[in-house]
Amino acid sequence: MAILTANNIVVNFERRGNGFFAKKEKFQALKGVSVAIEPGQTLGLVGESGSGKSTLARAIMRLQAIDAGTVFYGNDDVSAYSARMPLALRRRVQMVFQNPDASLNPRQTVAAILSEPLEIHFPQMDKTARRERVAELLEMVELPVSMAQRFPHEFSGGQRQRIAIARALATQAQVVICDEPVSALDVSVQAQIIKLLQSLQKHLGLAYLFVGHDLAVVKELADCVAVMCRGEIVETGTPDDVFYRPQHPYTQHLLAAVPRI
Ligand SMILES: Nc1ncnc2c1ncn2[C@@H]1O[C@H](COP(=O)(O)OP(=O)(O)O)[C@@H](O)[C@H]1O
Ligand SMILES: [Mg+2]
């Protein structure tokens, strides 16, 4: 059974029409989107900028209110919760954002950044156990434990994304939502982060929703691919089907822009 399911998600935003005095109009960012992720598998989500990928990611995380539809973490319906979801549910799904600079507090040391979710989710953990767990998390993302007392600005972009990944792992989440996690990184570093995500998946049995604009990366990572266009999923299938035998004109159009697949 799926470890994460979104059924017919609708999200409406208000948007001002053309012209300064124009009335606000309702704009449907998600028009009834459904996705399911199996344990240990990766669902790749592709689509042009503005198609609604991040809105879906945020809706799944319950960071974005939905106007219709349901979100299930395993058997548990979490649709009714906003950000105040019970901890026991919240820790099962975590997120890695595109820009680690925006998602890491510059005034906290790495140790403090990684300790925070431990203090919230496992309050019974004592200081020693917490320090050990922080060291373990740093090892998991292949950062030297000796760097725990440093601040985010002392790291490279790729290292900062490793810290963000470690934080997502702190609660022992089984699902990680990765919203363009390598898009802000140098091309040379992107491959290392992708490799890390693959190795973590293998060792921890993680499931990913991997949002990406680089179709070659998504093809490499995903077990299943969904193509989003203007708030709708227009095509799903295996990477081979979607990338070599695209059925929908929008997918063909997306692929035409990428000579290397
Ligand atoms: N908080 C918001 N308020 C109004 N419009 C929004 C908001 N967030 C996203 N949008 C709009 O919804 C659409 C989908 O955005 P997004 O999910 O960020 O797309 P993607 O991640 O695929 O680039 C875009 O047109 C965007 O401008
Ligand atoms: Mg986005």
Tab-separated table of C-alpha atoms in Angstrom, residues 54-174:
chain	number	residue	atom	x	y	z
A	54	SER	CA	5.771	23.349	-5.194
A	55	THR	CA	2.132	23.980	-4.340
A	56	LEU	CA	1.534	20.227	-4.415
A	57	ALA	CA	4.649	19.610	-2.295
A	58	ARG	CA	3.467	22.182	0.247
A	59	ALA	CA	-0.064	20.776	0.244
A	60	ILE	CA	1.321	17.322	1.044
A	61	MET	CA	3.401	18.808	3.872
A	62	ARG	CA	0.262	20.626	5.081
A	63	LEU	CA	2.075	23.932	4.675
A	64	GLN	CA	-0.524	24.906	2.089
A	65	ALA	CA	-4.267	24.782	2.759
A	66	ILE	CA	-6.259	22.805	0.211
A	67	ASP	CA	-9.723	23.674	-1.092
A	68	ALA	CA	-10.655	20.073	-1.915
A	69	GLY	CA	-9.139	16.611	-1.856
A	70	THR	CA	-7.427	14.448	0.731
A	71	VAL	CA	-3.877	13.711	1.834
A	72	PHE	CA	-3.046	10.393	3.477
A	73	TYR	CA	0.182	9.429	5.223
A	74	GLY	CA	-0.167	5.672	4.971
A	75	ASN	CA	-3.645	4.976	6.395
A	76	ASP	CA	-3.888	8.285	8.202
A	77	ASP	CA	-5.938	11.084	6.723
A	78	VAL	CA	-4.019	14.296	7.438
A	79	SER	CA	-6.203	16.536	5.250
A	80	ALA	CA	-7.851	18.194	8.214
A	81	TYR	CA	-4.581	19.427	9.708
A	82	SER	CA	-2.812	22.634	8.932
A	83	ALA	CA	0.686	23.247	10.218
A	84	ARG	CA	-0.548	22.083	13.652
A	85	MET	CA	-0.490	18.451	12.661
A	86	PRO	CA	0.253	16.060	15.571
A	87	LEU	CA	3.987	15.381	15.879
A	88	ALA	CA	3.554	11.636	15.462
A	89	LEU	CA	2.165	12.244	11.982
A	90	ARG	CA	4.340	15.186	11.058
A	91	ARG	CA	7.594	13.372	11.616
A	92	ARG	CA	6.725	10.747	9.022
A	93	VAL	CA	7.054	13.158	6.092
A	94	GLN	CA	9.812	15.754	5.883
A	95	MET	CA	10.919	18.197	3.225
A	96	VAL	CA	14.108	19.446	1.609
A	97	PHE	CA	13.748	22.818	-0.117
A	98	GLN	CA	15.479	24.185	-3.189
A	99	ASN	CA	17.503	26.772	-1.369
A	100	PRO	CA	19.348	25.634	1.773
A	101	ASP	CA	20.367	29.246	2.483
A	102	ALA	CA	16.744	30.181	3.035
A	103	SER	CA	15.852	27.062	5.003
A	104	LEU	CA	18.776	27.024	7.496
A	105	ASN	CA	18.901	29.583	10.297
A	106	PRO	CA	22.218	31.468	9.832
A	107	ARG	CA	22.482	32.101	13.582
A	108	GLN	CA	22.327	28.449	14.578
A	109	THR	CA	25.247	26.026	14.570
A	110	VAL	CA	24.802	22.797	12.672
A	111	ALA	CA	24.511	21.003	15.998
A	112	ALA	CA	21.671	23.321	17.034
A	113	ILE	CA	19.937	22.977	13.647
A	114	LEU	CA	19.981	19.186	13.915
A	115	SER	CA	19.146	19.118	17.632
A	116	GLU	CA	15.995	21.169	17.209
A	117	PRO	CA	13.832	18.473	15.578
A	118	LEU	CA	15.217	15.941	18.086
A	119	GLU	CA	14.167	18.141	21.021
A	120	ILE	CA	10.701	18.617	19.522
A	121	HIS	CA	10.003	15.048	18.445
A	122	PHE	CA	11.991	13.060	21.008
A	123	PRO	CA	11.871	15.153	24.226
A	124	GLN	CA	12.866	12.127	26.281
A	125	MET	CA	16.271	12.023	24.570
A	126	ASP	CA	19.016	13.300	26.898
A	127	LYS	CA	21.863	15.592	25.875
A	128	THR	CA	24.359	12.790	25.303
A	129	ALA	CA	21.985	10.772	23.176
A	130	ARG	CA	21.162	13.891	21.201
A	131	ARG	CA	24.819	14.651	20.580
A	132	GLU	CA	25.331	11.087	19.388
A	133	ARG	CA	22.356	11.307	17.079
A	134	VAL	CA	23.645	14.612	15.615
A	135	ALA	CA	26.982	12.915	14.918
A	136	GLU	CA	25.180	10.000	13.310
A	137	LEU	CA	23.116	12.325	11.115
A	138	LEU	CA	26.250	14.149	9.959
A	139	GLU	CA	27.861	10.818	9.108
A	140	MET	CA	24.787	9.819	7.137
A	141	VAL	CA	25.175	12.870	4.900
A	142	GLU	CA	28.955	12.405	4.745
A	143	LEU	CA	29.929	15.553	6.625
A	144	PRO	CA	32.728	15.522	9.232
A	145	VAL	CA	31.341	15.366	12.752
A	146	SER	CA	33.975	17.944	13.707
A	147	MET	CA	31.942	20.531	11.767
A	148	ALA	CA	28.985	20.372	14.157
A	149	GLN	CA	29.867	23.622	15.902
A	150	ARG	CA	30.108	25.626	12.698
A	151	PHE	CA	27.511	27.959	11.203
A	152	PRO	CA	25.824	27.512	7.816
A	153	HIS	CA	27.843	30.299	6.137
A	154	GLU	CA	31.041	28.328	6.787
A	155	PHE	CA	29.858	25.625	4.401
A	156	SER	CA	29.573	25.376	0.631
A	157	GLY	CA	26.163	25.263	-1.039
A	158	GLY	CA	26.365	21.501	-1.460
A	159	GLN	CA	27.367	21.031	2.185
A	160	ARG	CA	24.492	23.256	3.291
A	161	GLN	CA	22.079	21.078	1.321
A	162	ARG	CA	23.591	18.046	3.099
A	163	ILE	CA	22.768	19.718	6.428
A	164	ALA	CA	19.184	20.296	5.252
A	165	ILE	CA	18.962	16.622	4.271
A	166	ALA	CA	20.336	15.565	7.666
A	167	ARG	CA	17.670	17.678	9.347
A	168	ALA	CA	14.977	16.002	7.246
A	169	LEU	CA	16.297	12.618	8.406
A	170	ALA	CA	16.425	13.585	12.093
A	171	THR	CA	12.837	12.475	12.775
A	172	GLN	CA	13.281	9.139	10.979
A	173	ALA	CA	10.840	10.173	8.272
A	174	GLN	CA	10.017	7.462	5.766
